[in-house]
Amino acid sequence: MKKIEAIIKPYKVEEIKNSLVEVGVHGMTVTYVEGFGSQGGHKENYRAAEIAVSFLPKIKIEVVVEIGRAHV
């Protein structure tokens, strides 16, 4: 068995879920997380002050799958 973890953009969750179901994966754990990296961040206004937001919302997907041996 192998545990696979992926951090994705929130709008990709349904697409990833549907793809996993198609290949036979019938369960996954979804966690809402925040992070930063190559996307950088963005600026928001809060009470007339501009604030740099470096953490962006992400989704962490965890899947445990059975890895079979290839038969030659």
PDB file of N, CA, C and O in Angstrom, residues 4-69:
ATOM      1  N   ILE A   4      -0.640   8.515  -1.021  1.00  0.00           N
ATOM      2  CA  ILE A   4      -0.346   9.585  -1.962  1.00  0.00           C
ATOM      3  C   ILE A   4      -0.978  10.856  -1.423  1.00  0.00           C
ATOM      4  O   ILE A   4      -2.158  10.873  -1.063  1.00  0.00           O
ATOM      5  N   GLU A   5      -0.193  11.926  -1.360  1.00  0.00           N
ATOM      6  CA  GLU A   5      -0.682  13.223  -0.912  1.00  0.00           C
ATOM      7  C   GLU A   5      -0.484  14.224  -2.035  1.00  0.00           C
ATOM      8  O   GLU A   5       0.553  14.230  -2.695  1.00  0.00           O
ATOM      9  N   ALA A   6      -1.478  15.059  -2.252  1.00  0.00           N
ATOM     10  CA  ALA A   6      -1.384  16.104  -3.271  1.00  0.00           C
ATOM     11  C   ALA A   6      -2.024  17.372  -2.731  1.00  0.00           C
ATOM     12  O   ALA A   6      -3.049  17.314  -2.054  1.00  0.00           O
ATOM     13  N   ILE A   7      -1.419  18.500  -3.026  1.00  0.00           N
ATOM     14  CA  ILE A   7      -1.985  19.792  -2.662  1.00  0.00           C
ATOM     15  C   ILE A   7      -2.377  20.476  -3.967  1.00  0.00           C
ATOM     16  O   ILE A   7      -1.544  20.669  -4.847  1.00  0.00           O
ATOM     17  N   ILE A   8      -3.668  20.804  -4.063  1.00  0.00           N
ATOM     18  CA  ILE A   8      -4.212  21.315  -5.316  1.00  0.00           C
ATOM     19  C   ILE A   8      -5.000  22.598  -5.072  1.00  0.00           C
ATOM     20  O   ILE A   8      -5.304  22.954  -3.930  1.00  0.00           O
ATOM     21  N   LYS A   9      -5.359  23.253  -6.173  1.00  0.00           N
ATOM     22  CA  LYS A   9      -6.218  24.431  -6.096  1.00  0.00           C
ATOM     23  C   LYS A   9      -7.647  23.958  -5.830  1.00  0.00           C
ATOM     24  O   LYS A   9      -8.072  22.916  -6.333  1.00  0.00           O
ATOM     25  N   PRO A  10      -8.399  24.718  -5.041  1.00  0.00           N
ATOM     26  CA  PRO A  10      -9.742  24.277  -4.652  1.00  0.00           C
ATOM     27  C   PRO A  10     -10.674  23.942  -5.818  1.00  0.00           C
ATOM     28  O   PRO A  10     -11.474  23.015  -5.717  1.00  0.00           O
ATOM     29  N   TYR A  11     -10.589  24.642  -6.917  1.00  0.00           N
ATOM     30  CA  TYR A  11     -11.519  24.392  -8.023  1.00  0.00           C
ATOM     31  C   TYR A  11     -11.239  23.078  -8.754  1.00  0.00           C
ATOM     32  O   TYR A  11     -12.032  22.655  -9.588  1.00  0.00           O
ATOM     33  N   LYS A  12     -10.154  22.389  -8.442  1.00  0.00           N
ATOM     34  CA  LYS A  12      -9.799  21.133  -9.098  1.00  0.00           C
ATOM     35  C   LYS A  12     -10.293  19.889  -8.341  1.00  0.00           C
ATOM     36  O   LYS A  12     -10.143  18.777  -8.821  1.00  0.00           O
ATOM     37  N   VAL A  13     -10.915  20.059  -7.172  1.00  0.00           N
ATOM     38  CA  VAL A  13     -11.278  18.923  -6.330  1.00  0.00           C
ATOM     39  C   VAL A  13     -12.213  17.950  -7.047  1.00  0.00           C
ATOM     40  O   VAL A  13     -11.969  16.741  -7.054  1.00  0.00           O
ATOM     41  N   GLU A  14     -13.279  18.436  -7.643  1.00  0.00           N
ATOM     42  CA  GLU A  14     -14.239  17.542  -8.303  1.00  0.00           C
ATOM     43  C   GLU A  14     -13.603  16.798  -9.472  1.00  0.00           C
ATOM     44  O   GLU A  14     -13.852  15.609  -9.668  1.00  0.00           O
ATOM     45  N   GLU A  15     -12.791  17.487 -10.242  1.00  0.00           N
ATOM     46  CA  GLU A  15     -12.113  16.848 -11.378  1.00  0.00           C
ATOM     47  C   GLU A  15     -11.199  15.719 -10.908  1.00  0.00           C
ATOM     48  O   GLU A  15     -11.205  14.620 -11.469  1.00  0.00           O
ATOM     49  N   ILE A  16     -10.428  15.974  -9.853  1.00  0.00           N
ATOM     50  CA  ILE A  16      -9.522  14.961  -9.307  1.00  0.00           C
ATOM     51  C   ILE A  16     -10.332  13.789  -8.735  1.00  0.00           C
ATOM     52  O   ILE A  16     -10.014  12.623  -8.968  1.00  0.00           O
ATOM     53  N   LYS A  17     -11.394  14.094  -7.994  1.00  0.00           N
ATOM     54  CA  LYS A  17     -12.236  13.043  -7.411  1.00  0.00           C
ATOM     55  C   LYS A  17     -12.818  12.144  -8.499  1.00  0.00           C
ATOM     56  O   LYS A  17     -12.760  10.915  -8.411  1.00  0.00           O
ATOM     57  N   ASN A  18     -13.345  12.752  -9.534  1.00  0.00           N
ATOM     58  CA  ASN A  18     -13.924  11.972 -10.631  1.00  0.00           C
ATOM     59  C   ASN A  18     -12.877  11.101 -11.324  1.00  0.00           C
ATOM     60  O   ASN A  18     -13.147   9.950 -11.675  1.00  0.00           O
ATOM     61  N   SER A  19     -11.690  11.628 -11.520  1.00  0.00           N
ATOM     62  CA  SER A  19     -10.608  10.854 -12.139  1.00  0.00           C
ATOM     63  C   SER A  19     -10.190   9.678 -11.273  1.00  0.00           C
ATOM     64  O   SER A  19      -9.930   8.580 -11.780  1.00  0.00           O
ATOM     65  N   LEU A  20     -10.130   9.880  -9.959  1.00  0.00           N
ATOM     66  CA  LEU A  20      -9.762   8.793  -9.052  1.00  0.00           C
ATOM     67  C   LEU A  20     -10.821   7.691  -9.053  1.00  0.00           C
ATOM     68  O   LEU A  20     -10.487   6.507  -9.050  1.00  0.00           O
ATOM     69  N   VAL A  21     -12.085   8.070  -9.072  1.00  0.00           N
ATOM     70  CA  VAL A  21     -13.165   7.078  -9.113  1.00  0.00           C
ATOM     71  C   VAL A  21     -13.078   6.258 -10.401  1.00  0.00           C
ATOM     72  O   VAL A  21     -13.271   5.041 -10.377  1.00  0.00           O
ATOM     73  N   GLU A  22     -12.767   6.906 -11.516  1.00  0.00           N
ATOM     74  CA  GLU A  22     -12.647   6.208 -12.801  1.00  0.00           C
ATOM     75  C   GLU A  22     -11.582   5.113 -12.785  1.00  0.00           C
ATOM     76  O   GLU A  22     -11.725   4.097 -13.457  1.00  0.00           O
ATOM     77  N   VAL A  23     -10.499   5.335 -12.014  1.00  0.00           N
ATOM     78  CA  VAL A  23      -9.425   4.331 -11.974  1.00  0.00           C
ATOM     79  C   VAL A  23      -9.562   3.381 -10.792  1.00  0.00           C
ATOM     80  O   VAL A  23      -8.655   2.603 -10.512  1.00  0.00           O
ATOM     81  N   GLY A  24     -10.695   3.461 -10.074  1.00  0.00           N
ATOM     82  CA  GLY A  24     -10.953   2.477  -9.036  1.00  0.00           C
ATOM     83  C   GLY A  24     -10.650   2.894  -7.615  1.00  0.00           C
ATOM     84  O   GLY A  24     -10.693   2.071  -6.712  1.00  0.00           O
ATOM     85  N   VAL A  25     -10.340   4.152  -7.382  1.00  0.00           N
ATOM     86  CA  VAL A  25     -10.109   4.640  -6.015  1.00  0.00           C
ATOM     87  C   VAL A  25     -11.452   5.102  -5.475  1.00  0.00           C
ATOM     88  O   VAL A  25     -12.114   5.942  -6.067  1.00  0.00           O
ATOM     89  N   HIS A  26     -11.868   4.539  -4.333  1.00  0.00           N
ATOM     90  CA  HIS A  26     -13.202   4.834  -3.821  1.00  0.00           C
ATOM     91  C   HIS A  26     -13.203   5.576  -2.501  1.00  0.00           C
ATOM     92  O   HIS A  26     -14.222   5.628  -1.827  1.00  0.00           O
ATOM     93  N   GLY A  27     -12.083   6.133  -2.107  1.00  0.00           N
ATOM     94  CA  GLY A  27     -12.052   6.909  -0.880  1.00  0.00           C
ATOM     95  C   GLY A  27     -10.858   7.839  -0.859  1.00  0.00           C
ATOM     96  O   GLY A  27      -9.815   7.550  -1.439  1.00  0.00           O
ATOM     97  N   MET A  28     -11.033   8.993  -0.238  1.00  0.00           N
ATOM     98  CA  MET A  28      -9.934   9.933  -0.087  1.00  0.00           C
ATOM     99  C   MET A  28     -10.240  10.849   1.081  1.00  0.00           C
ATOM    100  O   MET A  28     -11.397  10.991   1.486  1.00  0.00           O
ATOM    101  N   THR A  29      -9.204  11.448   1.622  1.00  0.00           N
ATOM    102  CA  THR A  29      -9.347  12.419   2.692  1.00  0.00           C
ATOM    103  C   THR A  29      -9.031  13.788   2.125  1.00  0.00           C
ATOM    104  O   THR A  29      -8.024  13.962   1.432  1.00  0.00           O
ATOM    105  N   VAL A  30      -9.889  14.771   2.418  1.00  0.00           N
ATOM    106  CA  VAL A  30      -9.703  16.135   1.930  1.00  0.00           C
ATOM    107  C   VAL A  30      -9.546  17.053   3.129  1.00  0.00           C
ATOM    108  O   VAL A  30     -10.358  17.021   4.057  1.00  0.00           O
ATOM    109  N   THR A  31      -8.488  17.859   3.112  1.00  0.00           N
ATOM    110  CA  THR A  31      -8.218  18.809   4.187  1.00  0.00           C
ATOM    111  C   THR A  31      -8.026  20.190   3.578  1.00  0.00           C
ATOM    112  O   THR A  31      -7.335  20.335   2.568  1.00  0.00           O
ATOM    113  N   TYR A  32      -8.638  21.183   4.188  1.00  0.00           N
ATOM    114  CA  TYR A  32      -8.465  22.556   3.724  1.00  0.00           C
ATOM    115  C   TYR A  32      -7.209  23.117   4.385  1.00  0.00           C
ATOM    116  O   TYR A  32      -7.094  23.129   5.607  1.00  0.00           O
ATOM    117  N   VAL A  33      -6.271  23.564   3.557  1.00  0.00           N
ATOM    118  CA  VAL A  33      -4.989  24.066   4.043  1.00  0.00           C
ATOM    119  C   VAL A  33      -4.689  25.408   3.397  1.00  0.00           C
ATOM    120  O   VAL A  33      -5.387  25.846   2.485  1.00  0.00           O
ATOM    121  N   GLU A  34      -3.636  26.052   3.861  1.00  0.00           N
ATOM    122  CA  GLU A  34      -3.147  27.283   3.246  1.00  0.00           C
ATOM    123  C   GLU A  34      -1.661  27.130   3.014  1.00  0.00           C
ATOM    124  O   GLU A  34      -0.972  26.421   3.745  1.00  0.00           O
ATOM    125  N   GLY A  35      -1.178  27.788   1.974  1.00  0.00           N
ATOM    126  CA  GLY A  35       0.245  27.705   1.698  1.00  0.00           C
ATOM    127  C   GLY A  35       0.681  28.798   0.749  1.00  0.00           C
ATOM    128  O   GLY A  35      -0.130  29.573   0.244  1.00  0.00           O
ATOM    129  N   PHE A  36       1.992  28.848   0.518  1.00  0.00           N
ATOM    130  CA  PHE A  36       2.506  29.804  -0.453  1.00  0.00           C
ATOM    131  C   PHE A  36       3.659  29.165  -1.198  1.00  0.00           C
ATOM    132  O   PHE A  36       4.238  28.190  -0.754  1.00  0.00           O
ATOM    133  N   GLY A  37       3.928  29.698  -2.340  1.00  0.00           N
ATOM    134  CA  GLY A  37       4.998  29.154  -3.185  1.00  0.00           C
ATOM    135  C   GLY A  37       5.112  29.975  -4.441  1.00  0.00           C
ATOM    136  O   GLY A  37       5.136  31.203  -4.393  1.00  0.00           O
ATOM    137  N   SER A  38       5.126  29.320  -5.581  1.00  0.00           N
ATOM    138  CA  SER A  38       5.355  30.007  -6.850  1.00  0.00           C
ATOM    139  C   SER A  38       4.219  30.963  -7.216  1.00  0.00           C
ATOM    140  O   SER A  38       4.421  31.893  -7.984  1.00  0.00           O
ATOM    141  N   GLN A  39       3.025  30.748  -6.675  1.00  0.00           N
ATOM    142  CA  GLN A  39       1.914  31.659  -6.977  1.00  0.00           C
ATOM    143  C   GLN A  39       2.068  33.001  -6.279  1.00  0.00           C
ATOM    144  O   GLN A  39       1.387  33.948  -6.633  1.00  0.00           O
ATOM    145  N   GLY A  40       2.932  33.068  -5.307  1.00  0.00           N
ATOM    146  CA  GLY A  40       3.106  34.314  -4.575  1.00  0.00           C
ATOM    147  C   GLY A  40       1.968  34.546  -3.623  1.00  0.00           C
ATOM    148  O   GLY A  40       1.728  33.767  -2.715  1.00  0.00           O
ATOM    149  N   GLY A  41       1.223  35.589  -3.835  1.00  0.00           N
ATOM    150  CA  GLY A  41       0.096  35.911  -2.972  1.00  0.00           C
ATOM    151  C   GLY A  41      -0.703  37.021  -3.610  1.00  0.00           C
ATOM    152  O   GLY A  41      -0.640  37.232  -4.806  1.00  0.00           O
ATOM    153  N   HIS A  42      -1.442  37.744  -2.803  1.00  0.00           N
ATOM    154  CA  HIS A  42      -2.200  38.876  -3.310  1.00  0.00           C
ATOM    155  C   HIS A  42      -2.368  39.895  -2.199  1.00  0.00           C
ATOM    156  O   HIS A  42      -2.023  39.646  -1.057  1.00  0.00           O
ATOM    157  N   LYS A  43      -2.893  41.064  -2.559  1.00  0.00           N
ATOM    158  CA  LYS A  43      -3.097  42.121  -1.578  1.00  0.00           C
ATOM    159  C   LYS A  43      -4.592  42.311  -1.351  1.00  0.00           C
ATOM    160  O   LYS A  43      -5.391  42.190  -2.273  1.00  0.00           O
ATOM    161  N   GLU A  44      -4.946  42.578  -0.107  1.00  0.00           N
ATOM    162  CA  GLU A  44      -6.332  42.850   0.248  1.00  0.00           C
ATOM    163  C   GLU A  44      -6.394  44.132   1.047  1.00  0.00           C
ATOM    164  O   GLU A  44      -5.416  44.521   1.696  1.00  0.00           O
ATOM    165  N   ASN A  45      -7.536  44.773   1.007  1.00  0.00           N
ATOM    166  CA  ASN A  45      -7.756  45.971   1.815  1.00  0.00           C
ATOM    167  C   ASN A  45      -8.554  45.591   3.047  1.00  0.00           C
ATOM    168  O   ASN A  45      -9.579  44.909   2.953  1.00  0.00           O
ATOM    169  N   TYR A  46      -8.069  46.014   4.202  1.00  0.00           N
ATOM    170  CA  TYR A  46      -8.752  45.753   5.462  1.00  0.00           C
ATOM    171  C   TYR A  46      -8.736  47.036   6.278  1.00  0.00           C
ATOM    172  O   TYR A  46      -7.656  47.519   6.654  1.00  0.00           O
ATOM    173  N   ARG A  47      -9.886  47.617   6.503  1.00  0.00           N
ATOM    174  CA  ARG A  47     -10.022  48.866   7.261  1.00  0.00           C
ATOM    175  C   ARG A  47      -9.096  49.948   6.720  1.00  0.00           C
ATOM    176  O   ARG A  47      -8.322  50.555   7.461  1.00  0.00           O
ATOM    177  N   ALA A  48      -9.165  50.136   5.429  1.00  0.00           N
ATOM    178  CA  ALA A  48      -8.414  51.173   4.711  1.00  0.00           C
ATOM    179  C   ALA A  48      -6.903  50.939   4.700  1.00  0.00           C
ATOM    180  O   ALA A  48      -6.145  51.819   4.341  1.00  0.00           O
ATOM    181  N   ALA A  49      -6.457  49.764   5.079  1.00  0.00           N
ATOM    182  CA  ALA A  49      -5.034  49.445   5.023  1.00  0.00           C
ATOM    183  C   ALA A  49      -4.835  48.292   4.044  1.00  0.00           C
ATOM    184  O   ALA A  49      -5.624  47.350   4.014  1.00  0.00           O
ATOM    185  N   GLU A  50      -3.802  48.383   3.236  1.00  0.00           N
ATOM    186  CA  GLU A  50      -3.504  47.305   2.293  1.00  0.00           C
ATOM    187  C   GLU A  50      -2.640  46.267   2.989  1.00  0.00           C
ATOM    188  O   GLU A  50      -1.609  46.594   3.578  1.00  0.00           O
ATOM    189  N   ILE A  51      -3.076  45.011   2.922  1.00  0.00           N
ATOM    190  CA  ILE A  51      -2.377  43.925   3.595  1.00  0.00           C
ATOM    191  C   ILE A  51      -1.943  42.902   2.555  1.00  0.00           C
ATOM    192  O   ILE A  51      -2.736  42.501   1.704  1.00  0.00           O
ATOM    193  N   ALA A  52      -0.694  42.490   2.617  1.00  0.00           N
ATOM    194  CA  ALA A  52      -0.188  41.442   1.716  1.00  0.00           C
ATOM    195  C   ALA A  52      -0.563  40.085   2.293  1.00  0.00           C
ATOM    196  O   ALA A  52      -0.240  39.774   3.436  1.00  0.00           O
ATOM    197  N   VAL A  53      -1.284  39.286   1.523  1.00  0.00           N
ATOM    198  CA  VAL A  53      -1.679  37.944   1.939  1.00  0.00           C
ATOM    199  C   VAL A  53      -0.793  36.958   1.196  1.00  0.00           C
ATOM    200  O   VAL A  53      -0.899  36.811  -0.015  1.00  0.00           O
ATOM    201  N   SER A  54       0.102  36.310   1.918  1.00  0.00           N
ATOM    202  CA  SER A  54       1.028  35.395   1.255  1.00  0.00           C
ATOM    203  C   SER A  54       0.527  33.955   1.266  1.00  0.00           C
ATOM    204  O   SER A  54       0.973  33.142   0.472  1.00  0.00           O
ATOM    205  N   PHE A  55      -0.413  33.634   2.146  1.00  0.00           N
ATOM    206  CA  PHE A  55      -0.952  32.280   2.199  1.00  0.00           C
ATOM    207  C   PHE A  55      -2.233  32.218   1.383  1.00  0.00           C
ATOM    208  O   PHE A  55      -3.139  33.020   1.568  1.00  0.00           O
ATOM    209  N   LEU A  56      -2.289  31.256   0.470  1.00  0.00           N
ATOM    210  CA  LEU A  56      -3.453  31.081  -0.384  1.00  0.00           C
ATOM    211  C   LEU A  56      -4.181  29.792  -0.012  1.00  0.00           C
ATOM    212  O   LEU A  56      -3.547  28.820   0.395  1.00  0.00           O
ATOM    213  N   PRO A  57      -5.517  29.768  -0.151  1.00  0.00           N
ATOM    214  CA  PRO A  57      -6.259  28.550   0.183  1.00  0.00           C
ATOM    215  C   PRO A  57      -5.952  27.426  -0.791  1.00  0.00           C
ATOM    216  O   PRO A  57      -5.861  27.634  -1.999  1.00  0.00           O
ATOM    217  N   LYS A  58      -5.764  26.239  -0.261  1.00  0.00           N
ATOM    218  CA  LYS A  58      -5.462  25.042  -1.043  1.00  0.00           C
ATOM    219  C   LYS A  58      -6.251  23.878  -0.469  1.00  0.00           C
ATOM    220  O   LYS A  58      -6.816  23.964   0.611  1.00  0.00           O
ATOM    221  N   ILE A  59      -6.254  22.778  -1.186  1.00  0.00           N
ATOM    222  CA  ILE A  59      -6.876  21.543  -0.735  1.00  0.00           C
ATOM    223  C   ILE A  59      -5.806  20.457  -0.729  1.00  0.00           C
ATOM    224  O   ILE A  59      -5.077  20.301  -1.707  1.00  0.00           O
ATOM    225  N   LYS A  60      -5.704  19.734   0.368  1.00  0.00           N
ATOM    226  CA  LYS A  60      -4.784  18.595   0.451  1.00  0.00           C
ATOM    227  C   LYS A  60      -5.612  17.325   0.342  1.00  0.00           C
ATOM    228  O   LYS A  60      -6.562  17.130   1.097  1.00  0.00           O
ATOM    229  N   ILE A  61      -5.265  16.493  -0.626  1.00  0.00           N
ATOM    230  CA  ILE A  61      -5.944  15.217  -0.828  1.00  0.00           C
ATOM    231  C   ILE A  61      -4.989  14.098  -0.436  1.00  0.00           C
ATOM    232  O   ILE A  61      -3.828  14.096  -0.847  1.00  0.00           O
ATOM    233  N   GLU A  62      -5.492  13.166   0.369  1.00  0.00           N
ATOM    234  CA  GLU A  62      -4.710  11.995   0.760  1.00  0.00           C
ATOM    235  C   GLU A  62      -5.464  10.740   0.312  1.00  0.00           C
ATOM    236  O   GLU A  62      -6.657  10.614   0.568  1.00  0.00           O
ATOM    237  N   VAL A  63      -4.743   9.851  -0.353  1.00  0.00           N
ATOM    238  CA  VAL A  63      -5.330   8.621  -0.873  1.00  0.00           C
ATOM    239  C   VAL A  63      -4.386   7.476  -0.535  1.00  0.00           C
ATOM    240  O   VAL A  63      -3.163   7.605  -0.694  1.00  0.00           O
ATOM    241  N   VAL A  64      -4.931   6.369  -0.060  1.00  0.00           N
ATOM    242  CA  VAL A  64      -4.135   5.164   0.163  1.00  0.00           C
ATOM    243  C   VAL A  64      -4.557   4.156  -0.894  1.00  0.00           C
ATOM    244  O   VAL A  64      -5.743   3.852  -1.030  1.00  0.00           O
ATOM    245  N   VAL A  65      -3.582   3.678  -1.662  1.00  0.00           N
ATOM    246  CA  VAL A  65      -3.881   2.750  -2.753  1.00  0.00           C
ATOM    247  C   VAL A  65      -3.021   1.496  -2.639  1.00  0.00           C
ATOM    248  O   VAL A  65      -1.919   1.518  -2.086  1.00  0.00           O
ATOM    249  N   GLU A  66      -3.553   0.416  -3.163  1.00  0.00           N
ATOM    250  CA  GLU A  66      -2.820  -0.846  -3.228  1.00  0.00           C
ATOM    251  C   GLU A  66      -1.998  -0.836  -4.504  1.00  0.00           C
ATOM    252  O   GLU A  66      -2.533  -0.625  -5.586  1.00  0.00           O
ATOM    253  N   ILE A  67      -0.714  -1.041  -4.367  1.00  0.00           N
ATOM    254  CA  ILE A  67       0.178  -1.094  -5.525  1.00  0.00           C
ATOM    255  C   ILE A  67       0.474  -2.549  -5.807  1.00  0.00           C
ATOM    256  O   ILE A  67       1.097  -3.244  -4.999  1.00  0.00           O
ATOM    257  N   GLY A  68      -0.017  -3.045  -6.944  1.00  0.00           N
ATOM    258  CA  GLY A  68       0.217  -4.449  -7.315  1.00  0.00           C
ATOM    259  C   GLY A  68       1.544  -4.619  -8.034  1.00  0.00           C
ATOM    260  O   GLY A  68       2.085  -3.675  -8.600  1.00  0.00           O
ATOM    261  N   ARG A  69       2.049  -5.811  -8.003  1.00  0.00           N
ATOM    262  CA  ARG A  69       3.293  -6.107  -8.717  1.00  0.00           C
ATOM    263  C   ARG A  69       2.968  -6.400 -10.167  1.00  0.00           C
ATOM    264  O   ARG A  69       2.001  -7.083 -10.469  1.00  0.00           O
TER     265      ARG A  69
END
